[in-house]
Amino acid sequence: MRTPLPAPRHPATGDDAAPASAAAPDASPTPHAPSGRRRTSRPRIAVALVLVLALLGCGAGLLVRGRQLTGAPALHNRALTDTEATSRVVDEVGGALARVFSYGPGDTATTRQAARRLLAGRAARQYEALFGQVEQRAAQQRLTLTTHVVRAGVTRLDDRGAQLLVFLDQVAQRAGKPATTVAAQLSVTAELHEGRWRIVDIRSR
């Protein structure tokens, strides 16, 4: 409620310039006070609605983000959580690579048989196409190749397949010549067949 201002006094007589009845309307309660309160409450209601909508928007965003994280591929990658399964695929794939890439001039047949058991898909087709040349060279040059897995890591692992990064050392020994060592880095894809890991793709990096 606004406090009524005193009426100006006459400079000569000191009496009020206007009768008291003229100030009476200001002294009485303002009839528009209730509507004034309604006007001040509307902005508060609007602000409250904005805050509620903002909270609902944040909540919806968190739900969407939670679903994205739940469905993220990383959550299905057992290489991050299952150490036993990861060690198993490293051992089996590493052992398979060592066997199929190791041979001697008089023992290529054993290597070929191991490759047919341990390789499948694209890796098996590529190996079969090239191994004939390997057999000829091994016999002509009396070549022995021994492959050692230096380090192997699993980048992806699920119930059916695995992706590995493998570092190899290959020692080549020709008759009458010193041995030479060559390092190789491979990207290997393996699939689980009847409880055993078989290599289906090999790519040089």
Short mmCIF file of C-alpha atoms in Angstrom, two decimals:
data_model
loop_
_atom_site.label_atom_id
_atom_site.label_comp_id
_atom_site.label_asym_id
_atom_site.label_seq_id
_atom_site.Cartn_x
_atom_site.Cartn_y
_atom_site.Cartn_z
CA MET A 1 0.00 0.00 0.00
CA ARG A 2 1.36 3.40 -0.98
CA THR A 3 1.73 5.92 1.86
CA PRO A 4 -0.18 9.13 0.93
CA LEU A 5 1.98 12.18 0.53
CA PRO A 6 1.02 15.26 2.59
CA ALA A 7 -0.70 18.00 0.63
CA PRO A 8 1.48 21.04 -0.03
CA ARG A 9 0.91 23.93 2.37
CA HIS A 10 0.13 27.48 1.28
CA PRO A 11 3.28 29.51 1.62
CA ALA A 12 1.52 32.49 3.29
CA THR A 13 -0.99 31.00 5.69
CA GLY A 14 0.53 27.58 6.38
CA ASP A 15 -2.90 26.04 5.77
CA ASP A 16 -3.37 23.09 3.47
CA ALA A 17 -3.86 24.20 -0.13
CA ALA A 18 -6.46 21.49 -0.58
CA PRO A 19 -9.12 20.25 1.83
CA ALA A 20 -8.61 17.03 3.71
CA SER A 21 -11.29 15.41 1.60
CA ALA A 22 -9.02 15.74 -1.45
CA ALA A 23 -6.41 13.50 0.22
CA ALA A 24 -8.94 10.96 1.41
CA PRO A 25 -8.88 8.79 -1.74
CA ASP A 26 -5.09 8.31 -1.31
CA ALA A 27 -5.48 7.44 2.38
CA SER A 28 -8.02 4.70 1.71
CA PRO A 29 -6.89 1.17 0.70
CA THR A 30 -6.20 0.89 -2.99
CA PRO A 31 -8.96 -1.20 -4.56
CA HIS A 32 -6.53 -2.61 -7.17
CA ALA A 33 -4.13 -4.23 -4.67
CA PRO A 34 -5.38 -7.81 -5.25
CA SER A 35 -4.95 -7.51 -9.02
CA GLY A 36 -1.45 -6.15 -8.37
CA ARG A 37 -0.60 -9.35 -6.44
CA ARG A 38 -1.90 -11.45 -9.33
CA ARG A 39 0.37 -9.53 -11.70
CA THR A 40 3.44 -10.21 -9.54
CA SER A 41 2.58 -13.92 -9.18
CA ARG A 42 2.42 -14.54 -12.93
CA PRO A 43 6.17 -14.07 -13.52
CA ARG A 44 6.87 -16.40 -10.60
CA ILE A 45 4.59 -19.07 -12.11
CA ALA A 46 6.29 -18.65 -15.48
CA VAL A 47 9.73 -19.04 -13.90
CA ALA A 48 8.59 -22.15 -12.05
CA LEU A 49 7.26 -23.67 -15.27
CA VAL A 50 10.54 -22.94 -17.04
CA LEU A 51 12.47 -24.65 -14.23
CA VAL A 52 10.18 -27.69 -14.34
CA LEU A 53 10.58 -27.97 -18.11
CA ALA A 54 14.34 -27.62 -17.79
CA LEU A 55 14.48 -30.38 -15.18
CA LEU A 56 12.31 -32.61 -17.34
CA GLY A 57 14.57 -31.93 -20.30
CA CYS A 58 17.68 -32.79 -18.27
CA GLY A 59 16.04 -35.94 -17.03
CA ALA A 60 15.13 -37.02 -20.55
CA GLY A 61 18.66 -36.26 -21.70
CA LEU A 62 20.12 -38.39 -18.92
CA LEU A 63 17.80 -41.26 -19.81
CA VAL A 64 18.81 -41.09 -23.47
CA ARG A 65 22.49 -40.91 -22.53
CA GLY A 66 22.07 -43.86 -20.20
CA ARG A 67 20.53 -45.93 -22.97
CA GLN A 68 23.38 -44.97 -25.30
CA LEU A 69 25.96 -46.05 -22.74
CA THR A 70 24.06 -49.27 -22.05
CA GLY A 71 24.05 -50.11 -25.73
CA ALA A 72 27.62 -48.98 -26.37
CA PRO A 73 29.84 -51.60 -28.04
CA ALA A 74 32.38 -51.25 -25.25
CA LEU A 75 29.96 -52.83 -22.78
CA HIS A 76 29.79 -55.96 -24.96
CA ASN A 77 33.56 -56.20 -25.40
CA ARG A 78 34.64 -58.99 -23.06
CA ALA A 79 38.29 -58.16 -23.69
CA LEU A 80 37.78 -55.35 -21.16
CA THR A 81 36.28 -57.55 -18.46
CA ASP A 82 36.88 -61.28 -18.99
CA THR A 83 40.57 -61.91 -18.36
CA GLU A 84 40.23 -65.70 -18.54
CA ALA A 85 38.59 -65.67 -21.98
CA THR A 86 41.09 -63.07 -23.18
CA SER A 87 44.06 -65.19 -22.08
CA ARG A 88 42.57 -68.23 -23.76
CA VAL A 89 42.13 -66.57 -27.15
CA VAL A 90 45.65 -65.12 -26.96
CA ASP A 91 47.13 -68.54 -26.20
CA GLU A 92 45.20 -70.39 -28.91
CA VAL A 93 45.66 -67.80 -31.65
CA GLY A 94 49.30 -67.23 -30.76
CA GLY A 95 49.96 -70.97 -30.82
CA ALA A 96 48.19 -71.32 -34.17
CA LEU A 97 50.28 -68.55 -35.76
CA ALA A 98 53.50 -70.09 -34.48
CA ARG A 99 52.57 -73.46 -35.99
CA VAL A 100 51.34 -72.37 -39.41
CA PHE A 101 54.29 -70.00 -39.93
CA SER A 102 56.99 -72.44 -38.85
CA TYR A 103 58.30 -75.12 -41.17
CA GLY A 104 61.43 -76.96 -42.29
CA PRO A 105 62.61 -78.24 -45.70
CA GLY A 106 61.50 -81.79 -44.92
CA ASP A 107 58.46 -81.10 -42.75
CA THR A 108 56.10 -78.88 -44.73
CA ALA A 109 53.35 -81.50 -44.77
CA THR A 110 52.90 -81.22 -40.99
CA THR A 111 52.61 -77.45 -41.29
CA ARG A 112 50.00 -77.73 -44.03
CA GLN A 113 47.90 -80.13 -41.95
CA ALA A 114 48.05 -77.79 -38.97
CA ALA A 115 46.96 -74.88 -41.16
CA ARG A 116 43.92 -76.81 -42.38
CA ARG A 117 42.91 -77.41 -38.77
CA LEU A 118 43.67 -73.98 -37.36
CA LEU A 119 42.69 -71.67 -40.24
CA ALA A 120 39.32 -71.02 -41.84
CA GLY A 121 37.66 -68.58 -44.23
CA ARG A 122 39.79 -66.02 -46.01
CA ALA A 123 42.92 -66.92 -44.03
CA ALA A 124 42.68 -70.59 -45.08
CA ARG A 125 42.19 -69.70 -48.76
CA GLN A 126 45.14 -67.31 -48.82
CA TYR A 127 47.39 -69.74 -47.00
CA GLU A 128 46.52 -72.63 -49.31
CA ALA A 129 47.17 -70.50 -52.38
CA LEU A 130 50.64 -69.42 -51.20
CA PHE A 131 51.90 -72.48 -49.39
CA GLY A 132 52.77 -74.32 -52.59
CA GLN A 133 55.40 -71.67 -53.33
CA VAL A 134 56.63 -71.87 -49.74
CA GLU A 135 57.15 -75.64 -50.04
CA GLN A 136 59.19 -75.26 -53.23
CA ARG A 137 61.40 -72.55 -51.79
CA ALA A 138 61.92 -74.42 -48.53
CA ALA A 139 63.07 -77.50 -50.45
CA GLN A 140 65.33 -75.61 -52.89
CA GLN A 141 66.99 -73.33 -50.33
CA ARG A 142 66.94 -75.76 -47.43
CA LEU A 143 65.01 -73.10 -45.56
CA THR A 144 63.81 -73.40 -42.01
CA LEU A 145 61.44 -70.75 -40.65
CA THR A 146 60.63 -70.48 -36.95
CA THR A 147 57.99 -68.06 -35.73
CA HIS A 148 57.71 -66.74 -32.15
CA VAL A 149 54.86 -64.63 -30.81
CA VAL A 150 56.50 -61.74 -28.99
CA ARG A 151 53.35 -59.98 -27.83
CA ALA A 152 49.64 -60.26 -28.51
CA GLY A 153 46.70 -58.19 -27.38
CA VAL A 154 42.95 -58.60 -27.80
CA THR A 155 41.18 -55.45 -28.97
CA ARG A 156 37.71 -56.99 -29.27
CA LEU A 157 36.17 -60.14 -27.84
CA ASP A 158 32.61 -61.44 -27.76
CA ASP A 159 30.89 -64.81 -27.71
CA ARG A 160 31.65 -65.55 -31.36
CA GLY A 161 34.70 -63.61 -32.48
CA ALA A 162 37.89 -61.84 -31.49
CA GLN A 163 40.20 -59.24 -32.97
CA LEU A 164 43.89 -59.34 -32.03
CA LEU A 165 47.03 -57.35 -32.66
CA VAL A 166 50.02 -59.70 -32.76
CA PHE A 167 53.77 -58.99 -32.91
CA LEU A 168 55.95 -61.78 -34.28
CA ASP A 169 59.63 -62.55 -34.67
CA GLN A 170 60.45 -64.87 -37.57
CA VAL A 171 63.87 -66.50 -37.70
CA ALA A 172 64.90 -67.77 -41.14
CA GLN A 173 67.80 -70.20 -41.45
CA ARG A 174 69.20 -71.24 -44.85
CA ALA A 175 71.73 -74.02 -45.24
CA GLY A 176 75.27 -72.68 -44.84
CA LYS A 177 74.15 -69.13 -44.04
CA PRO A 178 73.64 -67.21 -40.79
CA ALA A 179 70.10 -66.90 -39.42
CA THR A 180 68.19 -63.71 -39.96
CA THR A 181 65.37 -62.36 -37.81
CA VAL A 182 62.45 -60.39 -39.21
CA ALA A 183 59.75 -58.70 -37.13
CA ALA A 184 56.14 -58.73 -38.26
CA GLN A 185 52.96 -57.10 -37.01
CA LEU A 186 49.61 -58.71 -37.83
CA SER A 187 45.96 -57.88 -37.37
CA VAL A 188 44.20 -61.20 -36.77
CA THR A 189 40.51 -62.08 -36.70
CA ALA A 190 39.45 -65.34 -35.05
CA GLU A 191 36.11 -67.07 -34.64
CA LEU A 192 34.97 -69.66 -32.14
CA HIS A 193 34.16 -73.01 -33.80
CA GLU A 194 33.06 -75.95 -31.65
CA GLY A 195 34.83 -74.59 -28.60
CA ARG A 196 38.12 -73.80 -30.38
CA TRP A 197 39.42 -70.54 -31.80
CA ARG A 198 40.20 -70.61 -35.52
CA ILE A 199 41.88 -67.82 -37.44
CA VAL A 200 39.70 -66.50 -40.29
CA ASP A 201 41.62 -63.42 -41.41
CA ILE A 202 45.24 -62.27 -41.26
CA ARG A 203 46.39 -58.83 -42.39
CA SER A 204 49.86 -57.34 -42.26
CA ARG A 205 50.14 -53.94 -40.60
#
